[in-house]
Amino acid sequence: MSNLQLRVISAVVLAVVTLGLTWLGGLPFRLLCAAMTVLIFYEWTRMCRPVAAPGLGLLPEALLPEALLLVFVGALVAGLPASWLLLLVAVMVVVTVAVASMRQPSMGQPSMRHAGQWDASGLAYAAIAGLSLALLRDGDHPGLVAILFLFAVVWATDIAAYFVGRAVGGPKLAPSISPGKTQSGALGGAVGGVVAGLLLAAAAGAGNLAVLGVVALVLSLVSQAGDLFESWVKRRHNRKDSGTLIPGHGGVMDRVDGLVAAAFALYVIGWISATADHPAQGLFPV
């Protein structure tokens, strides 16, 4: 089977599973968010920690971050309020950095403070991803529309950027970080993301299309920035892919880098419009 066939099959399976659990919402979707959180942190540590180890990265210095992550995942699946989840993320980050700064580095090993900073960053990155998606979806109709709107914008951005970039070419967007991305692709991706977002919003019967068009543009740009951020992290640690879990695609982070950033942006926008616990209701009122 060719790599292209693997990519297509993997993409279809992932899309079907993701959309199915999105439709169900509630606990099934929170379980999906929890699994994504764990896998993102797993891949992050595999890229950023100086020494690889079997299992879930359970090096002696990694026991605390993994334990904290499991506490967070349990809270996410249990459906704790946003205030508790956000507080837990802040505590995880502070504790991880503080504990790492107190450890003495072993002979010939990198600074534990430096390693702790990467672990703390990974905890924040993974937890915010799961938290944003879970709270956006919630269990109501506005949450379903919000997640589908997010998927439409991010997926269309990726597809349009790829094809426009290949067809038009031109100056590179960020050659030192991701040599394959072009400015024309970024512009095409933004246009594609806005069009897809507006089509989804119109189909869902949303009345505030002008506002949602601006939101879609913001999400498209943030999604592309999230893609570049993950590329920078991989380049910083001399990695081509974040992992090998998804045949033909690489790791989970390779597939959700833009989604993570855009989900957090949409969550913040929804929070400002409504509440931290029900952000979608401010964007897609019943």
Coordinates of C-alpha atoms in Angstrom, one line a residue:
M1 CA 0.0 0.0 0.0
S2 CA 1.4 3.4 -1.0
N3 CA 1.9 6.3 1.4
L4 CA -0.8 8.2 -0.3
Q5 CA -3.3 5.4 0.2
L6 CA -2.3 5.2 3.9
R7 CA -2.8 8.9 4.2
V8 CA -6.3 8.8 2.6
I9 CA -7.4 5.8 4.7
S10 CA -6.1 7.3 7.9
A11 CA -7.7 10.6 7.2
V12 CA -11.1 9.1 6.5
V13 CA -11.0 6.9 9.6
L14 CA -10.0 9.8 11.8
A15 CA -12.7 12.1 10.3
V16 CA -15.4 9.5 10.8
V17 CA -14.5 8.7 14.4
T18 CA -14.0 12.4 15.2
L19 CA -17.3 13.5 13.7
G20 CA -19.2 10.6 15.2
L21 CA -18.0 11.5 18.7
T22 CA -18.6 15.2 18.1
W23 CA -22.2 14.4 17.2
L24 CA -22.6 12.5 20.4
G25 CA -21.0 15.2 22.6
G26 CA -21.0 14.9 26.4
L27 CA -19.0 12.1 27.9
P28 CA -18.0 10.4 24.6
F29 CA -16.5 13.7 23.3
R30 CA -14.8 14.4 26.6
L31 CA -13.2 11.0 26.4
L32 CA -11.9 11.9 22.9
C33 CA -10.5 15.1 24.3
A34 CA -8.9 13.3 27.1
A35 CA -7.2 10.8 24.8
M36 CA -6.0 13.6 22.6
T37 CA -4.5 15.4 25.6
V38 CA -2.6 12.3 26.7
L39 CA -1.3 11.6 23.2
I40 CA -0.2 15.2 22.7
F41 CA 1.8 15.2 25.9
Y42 CA 3.2 11.8 25.1
E43 CA 4.5 13.0 21.7
W44 CA 5.7 16.3 23.2
T45 CA 7.8 14.5 25.8
R46 CA 9.2 12.2 23.1
M47 CA 10.4 15.2 21.2
C48 CA 11.5 17.5 24.0
R49 CA 13.0 15.2 26.6
P50 CA 16.7 14.5 26.2
V51 CA 16.4 10.7 26.9
A52 CA 13.8 8.4 25.4
A53 CA 12.3 5.6 27.5
P54 CA 9.6 3.0 26.9
G55 CA 6.1 3.4 28.1
L56 CA 4.6 6.9 28.8
G57 CA 7.8 8.7 29.4
L58 CA 8.1 7.5 33.0
L59 CA 11.6 8.7 33.7
P60 CA 12.3 9.5 37.4
E61 CA 12.1 13.3 36.7
A62 CA 9.0 12.8 34.6
L63 CA 6.8 11.1 37.2
L64 CA 5.4 14.4 38.5
P65 CA 4.2 15.8 35.1
E66 CA 2.6 12.5 34.1
A67 CA 0.8 12.3 37.5
L68 CA -0.4 15.8 37.1
L69 CA -1.6 15.1 33.6
L70 CA -3.6 12.1 34.8
V71 CA -5.3 14.2 37.5
F72 CA -6.2 16.8 34.8
V73 CA -7.6 14.1 32.5
G74 CA -9.7 12.7 35.3
A75 CA -11.1 16.2 36.0
L76 CA -11.8 16.8 32.3
V77 CA -13.7 13.5 31.9
A78 CA -15.6 14.1 35.1
G79 CA -16.9 17.4 33.6
L80 CA -15.5 19.8 36.2
P81 CA -16.3 23.5 35.7
A82 CA -14.0 25.6 33.6
S83 CA -12.7 27.6 36.6
W84 CA -11.4 24.4 38.2
L85 CA -9.9 23.1 35.0
L86 CA -8.1 26.4 34.3
L87 CA -6.9 26.6 37.9
L88 CA -5.6 23.0 37.6
V89 CA -3.7 23.9 34.4
A90 CA -2.0 26.8 36.1
V91 CA -1.1 24.7 39.2
M92 CA 0.3 21.9 37.0
V93 CA 2.6 24.4 35.2
V94 CA 3.8 26.2 38.3
V95 CA 4.5 23.0 40.2
T96 CA 6.3 21.4 37.4
V97 CA 8.6 24.4 36.9
A98 CA 9.2 24.8 40.6
V99 CA 10.1 21.2 41.3
A100 CA 12.4 21.0 38.3
S101 CA 14.2 24.2 39.3
M102 CA 15.0 22.6 42.7
R103 CA 16.6 19.5 41.2
Q104 CA 20.3 19.2 40.7
P105 CA 21.4 18.1 37.2
S106 CA 23.3 14.8 37.0
M107 CA 26.8 14.7 35.5
G108 CA 26.6 15.0 31.8
Q109 CA 22.8 15.6 31.8
P110 CA 21.0 18.7 30.6
S111 CA 19.7 21.2 33.2
M112 CA 16.6 19.9 34.9
R113 CA 15.3 23.4 35.0
H114 CA 15.4 23.5 31.2
A115 CA 13.8 20.1 30.9
G116 CA 11.1 21.1 33.4
Q117 CA 10.3 24.2 31.4
W118 CA 9.6 22.0 28.3
D119 CA 7.5 19.6 30.4
A120 CA 5.5 22.5 31.8
S121 CA 5.0 23.9 28.3
G122 CA 3.9 20.5 27.1
L123 CA 1.4 20.2 30.0
A124 CA -0.1 23.6 29.2
Y125 CA -0.2 22.8 25.5
A126 CA -1.9 19.4 25.9
A127 CA -4.3 20.5 28.6
I128 CA -5.5 23.6 26.9
A129 CA -6.1 21.6 23.8
G130 CA -8.4 19.1 25.6
L131 CA -10.0 21.8 27.8
S132 CA -10.9 24.1 24.9
L133 CA -12.5 21.4 22.7
A134 CA -14.4 19.8 25.6
L135 CA -15.9 23.1 26.8
L136 CA -16.7 24.3 23.4
R137 CA -18.6 21.2 22.5
D138 CA -20.4 20.8 25.9
G139 CA -23.6 18.8 25.3
D140 CA -25.9 21.2 23.6
H141 CA -26.7 22.3 20.0
P142 CA -24.6 25.5 20.1
G143 CA -21.6 23.4 21.1
L144 CA -22.1 21.0 18.2
V145 CA -22.3 23.9 15.7
A146 CA -19.2 25.6 17.3
I147 CA -17.1 22.5 16.9
L148 CA -18.3 21.8 13.3
F149 CA -17.5 25.5 12.6
L150 CA -14.0 25.1 14.0
F151 CA -13.4 21.9 12.0
A152 CA -14.7 23.5 8.8
V153 CA -12.4 26.5 9.2
V154 CA -9.2 24.5 10.2
W155 CA -9.6 21.7 7.7
A156 CA -10.5 24.1 4.8
T157 CA -7.5 26.2 5.7
D158 CA -5.1 23.2 5.6
I159 CA -6.5 22.0 2.2
A160 CA -6.7 25.4 0.5
A161 CA -3.2 26.4 1.8
Y162 CA -1.8 23.1 0.4
F163 CA -3.3 23.3 -3.1
V164 CA -2.9 27.1 -3.5
G165 CA 0.7 26.9 -2.4
R166 CA 1.5 24.2 -4.8
A167 CA -0.3 25.9 -7.7
V168 CA 0.9 29.4 -7.2
G169 CA 4.1 29.1 -5.3
G170 CA 6.0 32.3 -4.6
P171 CA 7.8 33.7 -1.6
K172 CA 8.1 31.4 1.4
L173 CA 6.1 32.1 4.5
A174 CA 8.7 31.1 7.2
P175 CA 11.6 29.4 5.4
S176 CA 13.6 28.9 8.6
I177 CA 10.8 27.1 10.3
S178 CA 8.8 25.4 7.6
P179 CA 10.4 25.6 4.2
G180 CA 7.4 24.2 2.3
K181 CA 4.9 26.9 3.3
T182 CA 4.3 29.8 1.0
Q183 CA 2.7 33.2 1.4
S184 CA 0.3 32.4 -1.4
G185 CA -0.7 29.3 0.4
A186 CA -1.3 31.2 3.7
L187 CA -3.5 33.7 1.8
G188 CA -5.4 30.9 0.0
G189 CA -5.8 29.0 3.3
A190 CA -7.3 32.1 5.0
V191 CA -9.8 32.6 2.1
G192 CA -10.7 28.9 2.2
G193 CA -11.2 28.9 5.9
V194 CA -13.5 31.9 5.9
V195 CA -15.6 30.5 3.0
A196 CA -15.9 27.1 4.7
G197 CA -16.8 28.7 8.1
L198 CA -19.5 30.9 6.6
L199 CA -21.0 28.1 4.6
L200 CA -21.2 26.0 7.8
A201 CA -22.6 28.9 9.8
A202 CA -25.2 29.6 7.1
A203 CA -26.2 26.0 6.9
A204 CA -26.7 25.9 10.7
G205 CA -29.0 29.0 10.5
A206 CA -26.6 31.4 12.3
G207 CA -27.7 35.0 11.9
N208 CA -24.5 36.8 12.8
L209 CA -22.6 35.9 9.6
A210 CA -20.6 39.1 9.4
V211 CA -19.2 38.5 12.9
L212 CA -18.6 34.8 12.2
G213 CA -16.7 35.8 9.1
V214 CA -14.3 37.8 11.1
V215 CA -14.1 35.0 13.7
A216 CA -13.3 32.5 10.9
L217 CA -10.5 34.7 9.6
V218 CA -9.0 34.9 13.0
L219 CA -9.2 31.2 13.5
S220 CA -7.7 30.5 10.1
L221 CA -4.7 32.8 10.9
V222 CA -4.3 31.3 14.4
S223 CA -4.5 27.8 12.9
Q224 CA -1.6 28.6 10.6
A225 CA 0.3 30.1 13.4
G226 CA -0.2 26.9 15.5
D227 CA 1.1 24.9 12.6
L228 CA 4.2 27.0 12.4
F229 CA 4.6 26.7 16.2
E230 CA 4.6 22.9 16.1
S231 CA 7.1 23.0 13.2
W232 CA 9.4 25.2 15.3
V233 CA 9.2 22.8 18.2
K234 CA 10.1 19.9 15.9
R235 CA 12.9 21.8 14.3
R236 CA 14.2 22.9 17.7
H237 CA 14.5 19.2 18.7
N238 CA 15.6 17.9 15.2
R239 CA 12.4 15.9 14.5
K240 CA 10.6 15.5 11.2
D241 CA 7.4 14.2 12.8
S242 CA 6.0 14.4 16.3
G243 CA 5.3 10.6 16.2
T244 CA 4.3 7.6 14.2
L245 CA 0.9 6.8 15.5
I246 CA -1.1 7.7 12.4
P247 CA -0.1 5.8 9.3
G248 CA 1.0 8.1 6.5
H249 CA 0.6 11.2 8.6
G250 CA 3.0 11.0 11.5
G251 CA 1.9 11.8 15.0
V252 CA -1.2 13.2 16.6
M253 CA 0.4 16.6 17.0
D254 CA 1.1 16.7 13.3
R255 CA -2.6 16.5 12.6
V256 CA -4.0 18.7 15.3
D257 CA -1.3 21.5 15.6
G258 CA -3.5 24.1 13.9
L259 CA -6.7 22.7 15.5
V260 CA -5.2 23.1 19.0
A261 CA -4.4 26.8 18.5
A262 CA -7.7 27.6 16.8
A263 CA -9.7 25.8 19.4
F264 CA -8.2 27.8 22.2
A265 CA -8.8 31.0 20.2
L266 CA -12.4 30.1 19.6
Y267 CA -12.8 29.2 23.3
V268 CA -11.5 32.6 24.4
I269 CA -13.7 34.4 21.9
G270 CA -16.7 32.4 23.2
W271 CA -15.8 33.0 26.8
I272 CA -15.7 36.8 26.1
S273 CA -19.1 36.5 24.4
A274 CA -20.8 34.2 26.9
T275 CA -19.3 32.3 29.8
A276 CA -16.2 30.1 30.4
D277 CA -18.4 27.0 30.9
H278 CA -20.6 27.6 27.9
P279 CA -18.6 29.6 25.4
A280 CA -20.4 28.3 22.3
Q281 CA -23.7 30.0 23.3
G282 CA -22.2 33.4 22.8
L283 CA -21.3 32.6 19.2
F284 CA -24.2 30.4 18.2
P285 CA -27.2 31.4 20.4
V286 CA -30.1 29.0 20.4

